[in-house]
mmCIF file of C-alpha atoms in Angstrom:
data_model
loop_
_atom_site.group_PDB
_atom_site.id
_atom_site.type_symbol
_atom_site.label_atom_id
_atom_site.label_comp_id
_atom_site.label_asym_id
_atom_site.label_seq_id
_atom_site.Cartn_x
_atom_site.Cartn_y
_atom_site.Cartn_z
ATOM 1 C CA MET A 82 124.920 16.852 56.261
ATOM 2 C CA ILE A 83 124.928 14.447 53.346
ATOM 3 C CA PHE A 84 121.710 13.852 51.433
ATOM 4 C CA ASN A 85 121.617 10.426 49.752
ATOM 5 C CA LYS A 86 119.674 10.915 46.518
ATOM 6 C CA GLY A 87 117.640 8.526 44.398
ATOM 7 C CA GLU A 88 116.494 9.343 40.879
ATOM 8 C CA LEU A 89 114.000 7.993 38.356
ATOM 9 C CA PHE A 90 114.318 8.748 34.621
ATOM 10 C CA CYS A 91 117.942 9.759 35.267
ATOM 11 C CA GLY A 92 119.063 9.964 31.631
ATOM 12 C CA PRO A 93 122.820 10.471 31.213
ATOM 13 C CA GLY A 94 123.130 12.222 34.584
ATOM 14 C CA GLY A 95 122.761 15.973 34.061
ATOM 15 C CA LEU A 96 120.647 16.546 37.154
ATOM 16 C CA SER A 97 122.798 14.237 39.276
ATOM 17 C CA LEU A 98 125.986 15.953 38.102
ATOM 18 C CA GLY A 99 124.517 19.348 39.027
ATOM 19 C CA ALA A 100 123.515 18.005 42.448
ATOM 20 C CA LYS A 101 126.973 16.507 42.896
ATOM 21 C CA MET A 102 128.602 19.870 42.137
ATOM 22 C CA ALA A 103 126.434 21.736 44.659
ATOM 23 C CA GLU A 104 127.923 22.252 48.109
ATOM 24 C CA VAL A 105 127.027 24.678 50.902
ATOM 25 C CA ILE A 106 128.811 25.463 54.169
ATOM 26 C CA ALA A 107 126.559 26.514 57.055
ATOM 27 C CA PRO A 108 127.569 29.319 59.467
ATOM 28 C CA ASP A 109 128.623 26.691 62.022
ATOM 29 C CA GLY A 110 130.931 25.063 59.497
ATOM 30 C CA GLU A 111 128.730 22.068 58.647
ATOM 31 C CA VAL A 112 128.940 21.029 55.007
ATOM 32 C CA PHE A 113 125.722 20.297 53.123
ATOM 33 C CA ARG A 114 126.005 18.233 49.952
ATOM 34 C CA VAL A 115 124.339 15.512 47.888
ATOM 35 C CA GLN A 116 125.610 12.082 46.938
ATOM 36 C CA HIS A 117 124.231 9.481 44.572
ATOM 37 C CA LYS A 118 122.462 6.474 46.089
ATOM 38 C CA TRP A 119 120.524 4.892 43.217
ATOM 39 C CA ALA A 120 119.091 5.763 39.816
ATOM 40 C CA ASN A 121 116.916 4.280 37.091
ATOM 41 C CA ASP A 122 116.388 4.692 33.368
ATOM 42 C CA TYR A 123 115.109 2.409 30.619
ATOM 43 C CA ASP A 124 117.674 3.555 28.033
ATOM 44 C CA PRO A 125 120.739 1.248 28.073
ATOM 45 C CA ASP A 126 123.143 3.847 26.663
ATOM 46 C CA ALA A 127 122.003 6.518 29.116
ATOM 47 C CA CYS A 128 122.521 4.055 31.974
ATOM 48 C CA ARG A 129 126.032 3.297 30.710
ATOM 49 C CA THR A 130 126.823 7.008 30.538
ATOM 50 C CA PHE A 131 125.452 7.581 34.047
ATOM 51 C CA ARG A 132 127.468 4.715 35.528
ATOM 52 C CA HIS A 133 130.635 5.797 33.724
ATOM 53 C CA ASN A 134 130.500 9.405 34.959
ATOM 54 C CA ILE A 135 128.440 9.547 38.155
ATOM 55 C CA CYS A 136 129.077 6.264 39.965
ATOM 56 C CA PRO A 137 131.883 4.269 38.273
ATOM 57 C CA SER A 138 132.676 2.484 41.556
ATOM 58 C CA ASP A 139 129.061 1.445 42.133
ATOM 59 C CA PRO A 140 127.601 0.440 38.744
ATOM 60 C CA ASP A 141 124.929 -1.785 40.304
ATOM 61 C CA SER A 142 123.291 1.294 41.838
ATOM 62 C CA VAL A 143 121.927 2.173 38.384
ATOM 63 C CA ILE A 144 118.825 0.106 37.672
ATOM 64 C CA GLU A 145 118.328 -0.343 33.949
ATOM 65 C CA GLY A 146 114.760 -1.113 32.896
ATOM 66 C CA ASP A 147 111.119 -0.091 32.796
ATOM 67 C CA VAL A 148 110.171 1.951 35.871
ATOM 68 C CA ARG A 149 106.848 0.093 35.994
ATOM 69 C CA LEU A 150 108.684 -3.117 36.852
ATOM 70 C CA ILE A 151 110.755 -1.745 39.752
ATOM 71 C CA ASP A 152 110.010 -2.868 43.306
ATOM 72 C CA ILE A 153 109.884 0.675 44.711
ATOM 73 C CA GLU A 154 109.402 -0.437 48.304
ATOM 74 C CA SER A 155 112.707 -2.343 48.287
ATOM 75 C CA LEU A 156 114.859 0.525 46.986
ATOM 76 C CA PRO A 157 117.554 1.739 49.433
ATOM 77 C CA LYS A 158 116.651 4.518 51.858
ATOM 78 C CA ILE A 159 117.139 8.069 50.545
ATOM 79 C CA ASP A 160 117.067 11.617 51.918
ATOM 80 C CA ALA A 161 116.533 13.323 48.556
ATOM 81 C CA PHE A 162 114.812 12.381 45.321
ATOM 82 C CA SER A 163 114.636 13.690 41.767
ATOM 83 C CA PHE A 164 112.770 12.686 38.664
ATOM 84 C CA GLY A 165 112.400 14.247 35.240
ATOM 85 C CA PHE A 166 109.617 12.042 33.937
ATOM 86 C CA PRO A 167 109.420 11.706 30.127
ATOM 87 C CA CYS A 168 108.275 14.918 28.460
ATOM 88 C CA ASN A 169 107.117 13.409 25.150
ATOM 89 C CA ASP A 170 103.432 13.991 25.903
ATOM 90 C CA TYR A 171 103.901 17.521 27.272
ATOM 91 C CA SER A 172 106.388 19.112 24.893
ATOM 92 C CA ASN A 173 105.335 21.996 22.644
ATOM 93 C CA VAL A 174 106.961 19.998 19.855
ATOM 94 C CA GLY A 175 104.670 17.006 19.371
ATOM 95 C CA GLU A 176 101.068 15.898 19.732
ATOM 96 C CA LYS A 177 100.766 17.064 23.367
ATOM 97 C CA LYS A 178 98.652 14.111 24.558
ATOM 98 C CA GLY A 179 99.400 15.052 28.153
ATOM 99 C CA ILE A 180 98.340 12.652 30.864
ATOM 100 C CA ASN A 181 96.426 10.594 28.285
ATOM 101 C CA GLY A 182 99.566 9.648 26.372
ATOM 102 C CA ASP A 183 101.857 6.667 26.822
ATOM 103 C CA PHE A 184 104.385 8.645 28.881
ATOM 104 C CA GLY A 185 102.120 11.106 30.674
ATOM 105 C CA PRO A 186 101.150 8.824 33.588
ATOM 106 C CA LEU A 187 104.757 7.860 34.415
ATOM 107 C CA TYR A 188 105.018 10.690 36.959
ATOM 108 C CA THR A 189 102.931 8.508 39.291
ATOM 109 C CA TYR A 190 105.985 6.312 39.897
ATOM 110 C CA GLY A 191 107.721 9.328 41.381
ATOM 111 C CA VAL A 192 104.686 9.804 43.608
ATOM 112 C CA LYS A 193 105.031 6.169 44.695
ATOM 113 C CA VAL A 194 108.660 6.772 45.709
ATOM 114 C CA LEU A 195 107.607 9.786 47.791
ATOM 115 C CA ASN A 196 104.890 7.783 49.530
ATOM 116 C CA ALA A 197 107.179 4.832 50.195
ATOM 117 C CA HIS A 198 110.426 6.564 51.210
ATOM 118 C CA LYS A 199 109.439 10.053 52.441
ATOM 119 C CA PRO A 200 112.721 11.796 51.491
ATOM 120 C CA LEU A 201 113.405 15.200 53.047
ATOM 121 C CA TRP A 202 113.120 16.959 49.682
ATOM 122 C CA PHE A 203 112.610 16.294 45.997
ATOM 123 C CA VAL A 204 113.000 17.949 42.606
ATOM 124 C CA VAL A 205 110.748 17.317 39.596
ATOM 125 C CA GLU A 206 111.711 18.539 36.113
ATOM 126 C CA ASN A 207 109.648 18.769 32.929
ATOM 127 C CA VAL A 208 109.079 20.930 29.858
ATOM 128 C CA GLY A 209 107.243 24.232 29.957
ATOM 129 C CA GLY A 210 104.418 22.648 27.947
ATOM 130 C CA LEU A 211 103.425 20.697 31.063
ATOM 131 C CA GLU A 212 101.591 23.795 32.279
ATOM 132 C CA SER A 213 99.147 23.828 29.368
ATOM 133 C CA ALA A 214 98.726 20.073 28.731
ATOM 134 C CA ASN A 215 95.078 18.984 28.740
ATOM 135 C CA GLU A 216 94.046 22.634 29.160
ATOM 136 C CA GLY A 217 96.018 22.912 32.396
ATOM 137 C CA GLU A 218 94.275 20.039 34.145
ATOM 138 C CA THR A 219 97.334 17.766 34.011
ATOM 139 C CA PHE A 220 99.548 20.280 35.797
ATOM 140 C CA ILE A 221 97.019 20.760 38.591
ATOM 141 C CA LYS A 222 96.611 16.974 38.897
ATOM 142 C CA ILE A 223 100.379 16.417 39.190
ATOM 143 C CA LEU A 224 100.769 19.210 41.750
ATOM 144 C CA SER A 225 97.854 17.846 43.774
ATOM 145 C CA ASP A 226 99.230 14.301 43.776
ATOM 146 C CA LEU A 227 102.670 15.534 44.860
ATOM 147 C CA GLU A 228 101.287 17.762 47.621
ATOM 148 C CA GLN A 229 99.173 14.975 49.048
ATOM 149 C CA THR A 230 102.296 12.909 49.737
ATOM 150 C CA GLY A 231 103.146 15.400 52.485
ATOM 151 C CA TYR A 232 105.258 18.120 50.862
ATOM 152 C CA ASN A 233 105.158 21.896 50.492
ATOM 153 C CA LEU A 234 105.619 22.663 46.801
ATOM 154 C CA THR A 235 107.341 25.502 44.982
ATOM 155 C CA PRO A 236 106.778 25.217 41.220
ATOM 156 C CA HIS A 237 108.505 27.643 38.887
ATOM 157 C CA LEU A 238 109.199 28.079 35.179
ATOM 158 C CA TYR A 239 112.990 28.422 35.103
ATOM 159 C CA LYS A 240 114.588 30.152 32.125
ATOM 160 C CA PHE A 241 118.019 28.612 32.232
ATOM 161 C CA HIS A 242 119.693 31.353 30.189
ATOM 162 C CA GLU A 243 118.957 33.605 33.197
ATOM 163 C CA TYR A 244 121.161 31.336 35.329
ATOM 164 C CA GLY A 245 124.276 31.214 33.170
ATOM 165 C CA VAL A 246 123.319 28.388 30.822
ATOM 166 C CA PRO A 247 124.220 29.386 27.218
ATOM 167 C CA GLN A 248 120.912 28.180 25.883
ATOM 168 C CA ALA A 249 117.313 29.432 25.732
ATOM 169 C CA ARG A 250 115.771 26.530 27.601
ATOM 170 C CA GLN A 251 112.602 26.796 29.684
ATOM 171 C CA ARG A 252 111.695 24.052 32.121
ATOM 172 C CA ILE A 253 109.185 23.702 34.910
ATOM 173 C CA ILE A 254 110.911 22.676 38.134
ATOM 174 C CA ILE A 255 108.896 21.669 41.186
ATOM 175 C CA VAL A 256 110.755 21.633 44.499
ATOM 176 C CA GLY A 257 109.110 19.840 47.401
ATOM 177 C CA ILE A 258 110.185 19.966 51.050
ATOM 178 C CA ARG A 259 108.548 17.695 53.601
ATOM 179 C CA LYS A 260 105.899 19.608 55.550
ATOM 180 C CA ASP A 261 106.952 18.407 58.996
ATOM 181 C CA LEU A 262 110.378 20.072 58.601
ATOM 182 C CA GLY A 263 108.954 23.600 58.712
ATOM 183 C CA LEU A 264 111.241 24.878 55.942
ATOM 184 C CA GLU A 265 110.308 27.122 53.027
ATOM 185 C CA PHE A 266 112.114 26.859 49.694
ATOM 186 C CA LYS A 267 112.493 30.113 47.797
ATOM 187 C CA ILE A 268 113.193 30.396 44.086
ATOM 188 C CA PRO A 269 116.801 31.510 43.511
ATOM 189 C CA ALA A 270 116.982 34.868 41.750
ATOM 190 C CA PRO A 271 118.381 34.929 38.206
ATOM 191 C CA THR A 272 122.112 35.521 38.043
ATOM 192 C CA HIS A 273 122.288 36.815 34.454
ATOM 193 C CA GLY A 274 120.394 39.614 32.701
ATOM 194 C CA VAL A 275 119.992 40.619 29.065
ATOM 195 C CA ASP A 276 123.435 42.224 28.984
ATOM 196 C CA SER A 277 125.169 39.259 30.591
ATOM 197 C CA TYR A 278 123.626 36.148 29.022
ATOM 198 C CA ILE A 279 126.276 33.579 28.093
ATOM 199 C CA THR A 280 126.282 33.376 24.295
ATOM 200 C CA SER A 281 126.739 30.335 22.107
ATOM 201 C CA LYS A 282 130.065 31.740 20.920
ATOM 202 C CA GLN A 283 131.333 32.092 24.492
ATOM 203 C CA ALA A 284 130.232 28.550 25.263
ATOM 204 C CA LEU A 285 131.953 27.032 22.223
ATOM 205 C CA GLU A 286 135.096 29.160 22.100
ATOM 206 C CA ASP A 287 135.982 30.060 25.694
ATOM 207 C CA PRO A 288 137.992 27.927 25.997
ATOM 208 C CA PRO A 289 138.222 26.320 22.546
ATOM 209 C CA ILE A 290 137.185 22.697 22.310
ATOM 210 C CA PRO A 291 140.257 20.468 21.810
ATOM 211 C CA LYS A 292 140.281 18.674 18.462
ATOM 212 C CA ASP A 293 140.635 15.339 20.238
ATOM 213 C CA ALA A 294 137.776 16.051 22.672
ATOM 214 C CA LEU A 295 135.371 13.234 23.521
ATOM 215 C CA ASN A 296 132.178 12.889 21.424
ATOM 216 C CA ASN A 297 133.424 15.478 18.938
ATOM 217 C CA GLU A 298 132.889 13.692 15.601
ATOM 218 C CA LEU A 299 131.743 15.797 12.659
ATOM 219 C CA THR A 300 128.550 15.030 10.748
ATOM 220 C CA LYS A 301 128.850 14.241 7.036
ATOM 221 C CA HIS A 302 126.534 16.455 4.977
ATOM 222 C CA GLN A 303 125.341 16.274 1.391
ATOM 223 C CA ASN A 304 126.867 18.937 -0.828
ATOM 224 C CA LYS A 305 123.492 20.649 -1.222
ATOM 225 C CA VAL A 306 123.142 21.010 2.564
ATOM 226 C CA VAL A 307 126.620 22.543 2.856
ATOM 227 C CA GLU A 308 125.813 24.940 0.013
ATOM 228 C CA MET A 309 122.493 25.928 1.605
ATOM 229 C CA LEU A 310 124.086 26.549 4.998
ATOM 230 C CA SER A 311 126.725 28.754 3.379
ATOM 231 C CA PHE A 312 123.920 31.096 2.248
ATOM 232 C CA ILE A 313 122.123 31.177 5.625
ATOM 233 C CA PRO A 314 123.452 33.925 7.928
ATOM 234 C CA PRO A 315 123.986 33.300 11.659
ATOM 235 C CA GLY A 316 120.673 33.310 13.498
ATOM 236 C CA GLU A 317 118.632 32.544 10.364
ATOM 237 C CA ASN A 318 117.072 29.281 9.162
ATOM 238 C CA ALA A 319 115.994 27.422 6.016
ATOM 239 C CA TRP A 320 113.308 30.013 5.334
ATOM 240 C CA TYR A 321 115.811 32.830 4.885
ATOM 241 C CA GLU A 322 114.654 34.958 1.952
ATOM 242 C CA GLY A 323 118.152 35.308 0.553
ATOM 243 C CA LEU A 324 118.441 31.600 -0.296
ATOM 244 C CA PRO A 325 118.788 30.884 -4.040
ATOM 245 C CA GLU A 326 115.684 29.277 -5.499
ATOM 246 C CA HIS A 327 117.343 25.902 -6.127
ATOM 247 C CA LEU A 328 118.268 25.595 -2.420
ATOM 248 C CA ARG A 329 114.856 26.385 -0.960
ATOM 249 C CA LEU A 330 112.843 23.640 0.741
ATOM 250 C CA ASN A 331 109.533 22.679 -0.804
ATOM 251 C CA VAL A 332 107.421 22.758 2.360
ATOM 252 C CA LYS A 333 103.769 23.774 2.259
ATOM 253 C CA LYS A 334 102.792 22.958 5.839
ATOM 254 C CA THR A 335 104.103 24.408 9.116
ATOM 255 C CA LYS A 336 107.586 25.826 8.775
ATOM 256 C CA ILE A 337 109.447 24.876 11.956
ATOM 257 C CA SER A 338 111.916 27.614 12.908
ATOM 258 C CA GLN A 339 114.666 25.179 13.952
ATOM 259 C CA ILE A 340 115.080 23.676 10.467
ATOM 260 C CA TYR A 341 118.677 24.330 9.361
ATOM 261 C CA LYS A 342 118.813 27.140 11.894
ATOM 262 C CA ARG A 343 122.294 28.494 12.529
ATOM 263 C CA LEU A 344 123.282 29.729 15.962
ATOM 264 C CA ASP A 345 123.499 33.442 16.627
ATOM 265 C CA PRO A 346 126.965 33.956 18.149
ATOM 266 C CA ASN A 347 125.707 36.964 20.124
ATOM 267 C CA LYS A 348 122.837 35.160 21.866
ATOM 268 C CA PRO A 349 122.329 32.000 23.902
ATOM 269 C CA ALA A 350 121.699 29.008 21.648
ATOM 270 C CA TYR A 351 118.188 27.922 20.889
ATOM 271 C CA THR A 352 116.970 24.851 22.763
ATOM 272 C CA VAL A 353 119.113 21.731 22.444
ATOM 273 C CA THR A 354 116.843 18.753 21.760
ATOM 274 C CA GLY A 355 117.330 15.044 21.211
ATOM 275 C CA SER A 356 116.307 15.187 17.553
ATOM 276 C CA GLY A 357 118.580 15.481 14.561
ATOM 277 C CA GLY A 358 116.857 14.428 11.353
ATOM 278 C CA GLY A 359 115.373 16.698 8.709
ATOM 279 C CA GLY A 360 117.635 19.638 9.398
ATOM 280 C CA THR A 361 117.232 19.757 13.204
ATOM 281 C CA HIS A 362 120.840 19.019 14.206
ATOM 282 C CA MET A 363 121.605 22.632 15.286
ATOM 283 C CA TYR A 364 124.089 24.435 13.054
ATOM 284 C CA HIS A 365 127.289 26.358 13.708
ATOM 285 C CA TYR A 366 127.389 30.153 13.284
ATOM 286 C CA ASN A 367 130.816 30.149 11.573
ATOM 287 C CA TYR A 368 130.938 26.883 9.651
ATOM 288 C CA PRO A 369 128.384 25.324 7.258
ATOM 289 C CA ARG A 370 127.864 22.218 9.347
ATOM 290 C CA ALA A 371 125.930 20.722 12.218
ATOM 291 C CA LEU A 372 127.257 20.996 15.740
ATOM 292 C CA THR A 373 129.213 18.068 17.085
ATOM 293 C CA ASN A 374 127.874 16.267 20.126
ATOM 294 C CA ARG A 375 130.612 17.863 22.233
ATOM 295 C CA GLU A 376 129.505 21.306 21.096
ATOM 296 C CA ARG A 377 125.935 20.423 22.006
ATOM 297 C CA ALA A 378 127.183 19.182 25.376
ATOM 298 C CA ARG A 379 128.952 22.529 25.894
ATOM 299 C CA LEU A 380 125.617 24.313 25.343
ATOM 300 C CA GLN A 381 124.137 21.968 27.941
ATOM 301 C CA THR A 382 127.003 22.889 30.354
ATOM 302 C CA PHE A 383 128.516 19.402 30.574
ATOM 303 C CA PRO A 384 132.285 19.516 31.177
ATOM 304 C CA ASP A 385 134.499 18.286 28.352
ATOM 305 C CA ASN A 386 135.617 15.253 30.371
ATOM 306 C CA TYR A 387 132.032 13.994 30.668
ATOM 307 C CA GLU A 388 132.012 11.085 28.221
ATOM 308 C CA PHE A 389 128.730 9.986 26.647
ATOM 309 C CA LEU A 390 128.609 6.313 25.700
ATOM 310 C CA GLY A 391 126.770 4.770 22.776
ATOM 311 C CA GLY A 392 126.500 5.473 19.064
ATOM 312 C CA LYS A 393 126.553 8.998 17.697
ATOM 313 C CA GLU A 394 122.758 9.222 17.387
ATOM 314 C CA ALA A 395 122.231 7.773 20.867
ATOM 315 C CA VAL A 396 124.659 10.318 22.307
ATOM 316 C CA ARG A 397 122.860 13.193 20.584
ATOM 317 C CA LYS A 398 119.583 12.028 22.107
ATOM 318 C CA GLN A 399 121.110 11.730 25.587
ATOM 319 C CA ILE A 400 122.535 15.244 25.453
ATOM 320 C CA GLY A 401 119.308 16.790 24.193
ATOM 321 C CA MET A 402 117.135 15.119 26.816
ATOM 322 C CA ALA A 403 119.425 15.950 29.749
ATOM 323 C CA VAL A 404 118.998 18.604 32.427
ATOM 324 C CA PRO A 405 121.779 21.221 32.119
ATOM 325 C CA PRO A 406 124.076 20.473 35.088
ATOM 326 C CA MET A 407 124.724 24.164 35.803
ATOM 327 C CA GLY A 408 120.978 24.813 35.954
ATOM 328 C CA ALA A 409 120.470 21.881 38.311
ATOM 329 C CA LYS A 410 123.361 23.074 40.475
ATOM 330 C CA VAL A 411 121.709 26.469 41.052
ATOM 331 C CA ILE A 412 118.465 24.863 42.213
ATOM 332 C CA VAL A 413 120.093 22.227 44.420
ATOM 333 C CA GLU A 414 122.355 24.844 46.006
ATOM 334 C CA ALA A 415 119.244 26.836 46.938
ATOM 335 C CA ILE A 416 117.758 23.705 48.531
ATOM 336 C CA LEU A 417 120.957 23.104 50.504
ATOM 337 C CA LYS A 418 120.963 26.728 51.679
ATOM 338 C CA THR A 419 117.367 26.268 52.823
ATOM 339 C CA PHE A 420 118.399 23.333 55.009
ATOM 340 C CA ALA A 421 121.576 25.105 56.187
ATOM 341 C CA GLY A 422 119.618 28.195 57.252
ATOM 342 C CA ILE A 423 121.411 30.474 54.806
ATOM 343 C CA GLU A 424 119.525 33.412 53.289
ATOM 344 C CA TYR A 425 119.856 33.987 49.542
ATOM 345 C CA GLU A 426 118.432 36.320 46.926
ATOM 346 C CA HIS A 427 115.146 34.998 45.624
ATOM 347 C CA VAL A 428 112.099 35.795 43.464
ATOM 348 C CA ASP A 429 108.398 34.989 43.669
ATOM 349 C CA SER A 430 106.847 32.087 41.797
ATOM 350 C CA LYS A 431 104.384 32.712 38.982
ATOM 351 C CA TRP A 432 102.000 30.378 40.809
ATOM 352 C CA THR A 433 100.287 30.958 44.135
ATOM 353 C CA PHE A 434 99.544 27.896 46.243
ATOM 354 C CA ASP A 435 96.310 27.782 48.248
ATOM 355 C CA GLN A 436 95.308 24.768 50.350
ATOM 356 C CA ARG A 437 91.537 24.471 50.806
ATOM 357 C CA GLU A 438 89.662 21.925 52.908
ATOM 358 C CA ASP A 439 88.717 19.769 49.958
ATOM 359 C CA SER A 440 90.939 21.011 47.159
ATOM 360 C CA ILE A 441 94.301 22.430 46.161
ATOM 361 C CA ILE A 442 94.321 25.649 44.157
ATOM 362 C CA PHE A 443 97.256 26.923 42.144
ATOM 363 C CA THR A 444 96.716 30.417 40.772
ATOM 364 C CA LYS A 445 98.870 31.715 37.952
ATOM 365 C CA ASN A 446 100.145 35.237 38.671
ATOM 366 C CA LYS A 447 100.977 37.752 35.998
ATOM 367 C CA VAL A 448 104.720 38.257 35.704
ATOM 368 C CA LYS A 449 106.874 40.137 33.241
ATOM 369 C CA GLU A 450 107.903 37.756 30.490
ATOM 370 C CA GLU A 451 111.252 38.182 28.817
ATOM 371 C CA SER A 452 112.430 36.325 25.734
ATOM 372 C CA VAL A 453 115.657 35.953 23.819
ATOM 373 C CA GLY A 454 113.780 35.115 20.677
ATOM 374 C CA TYR A 455 113.395 31.375 20.410
ATOM 375 C CA LEU A 456 112.248 29.610 23.536
ATOM 376 C CA ILE A 457 110.492 26.237 23.458
#
């Protein structure tokens, strides 16, 4: 069975690549997989990257432009749908305006696709901060709107380092399966524990990145930055007490932990983001320099032959905003197994869903929280 998938807010294609890599064979031999049908993003460089890597033979299937101007009703028929609506208003790094911000309401365009096209299943991705935006009211509102389109929902806070991604990245993923199908999605159990997390060193050195790899340009640093980094041990940041006085930053307000923070080679990387100014590039554990975009892409689990198009800064933003393909693959594979009737190891969600006559209640359950030290 082939699921034709549409996607809003597709970015450079991390989620679509993960879906493309997922494939399941049912007991009767039927193959279950996903193929790209159409996608949309407003960022021209991200659209170029998506076309170049995901659908080079069908570039017109990527709709570049504001989602608010798309004729959703006229989009081609789909069996599956995904959307990682902009996280700017929900991220723990920022003003957290939630649904009242400029980007917060954009999830409603995903709801419109569900109402218009009724795909068999969908995947929604956003930052962990979505749960607490507007004192939790936004999350409940989004879940309610999605459920009312006719889907059973399974929301979960995925910690991608528990699924083989070499990066401490937490994201809320909501999987919806159409109610009339009578199927229940179960959260795939983590595949990696504390003793088996993939470290940043493993990601960057096994195998080594070729010198002529795509998107692998070095960043030019001021001499003072290079000198400062040479004093900062792996895993430490600009606030390291051993820094000489002349290299210390004169900051009186909040000291953000990611500023000039070097990777710890023995742990997953801290969260890859789209930023880069003011000491937020991410910094190598062995060398006094920022990571290259290819190194950042490695931490995001993009293969080395995945070429990002656009200027260096645009590429950095694309990589940081993307869904790690290997994380997406795990989730989509679980969806395919659900449709193929294949049992798999699973865990309970931290939220309990309860449908009442006049309301939808999501209760947060207490679960054991585990951290690798720097999750955002």
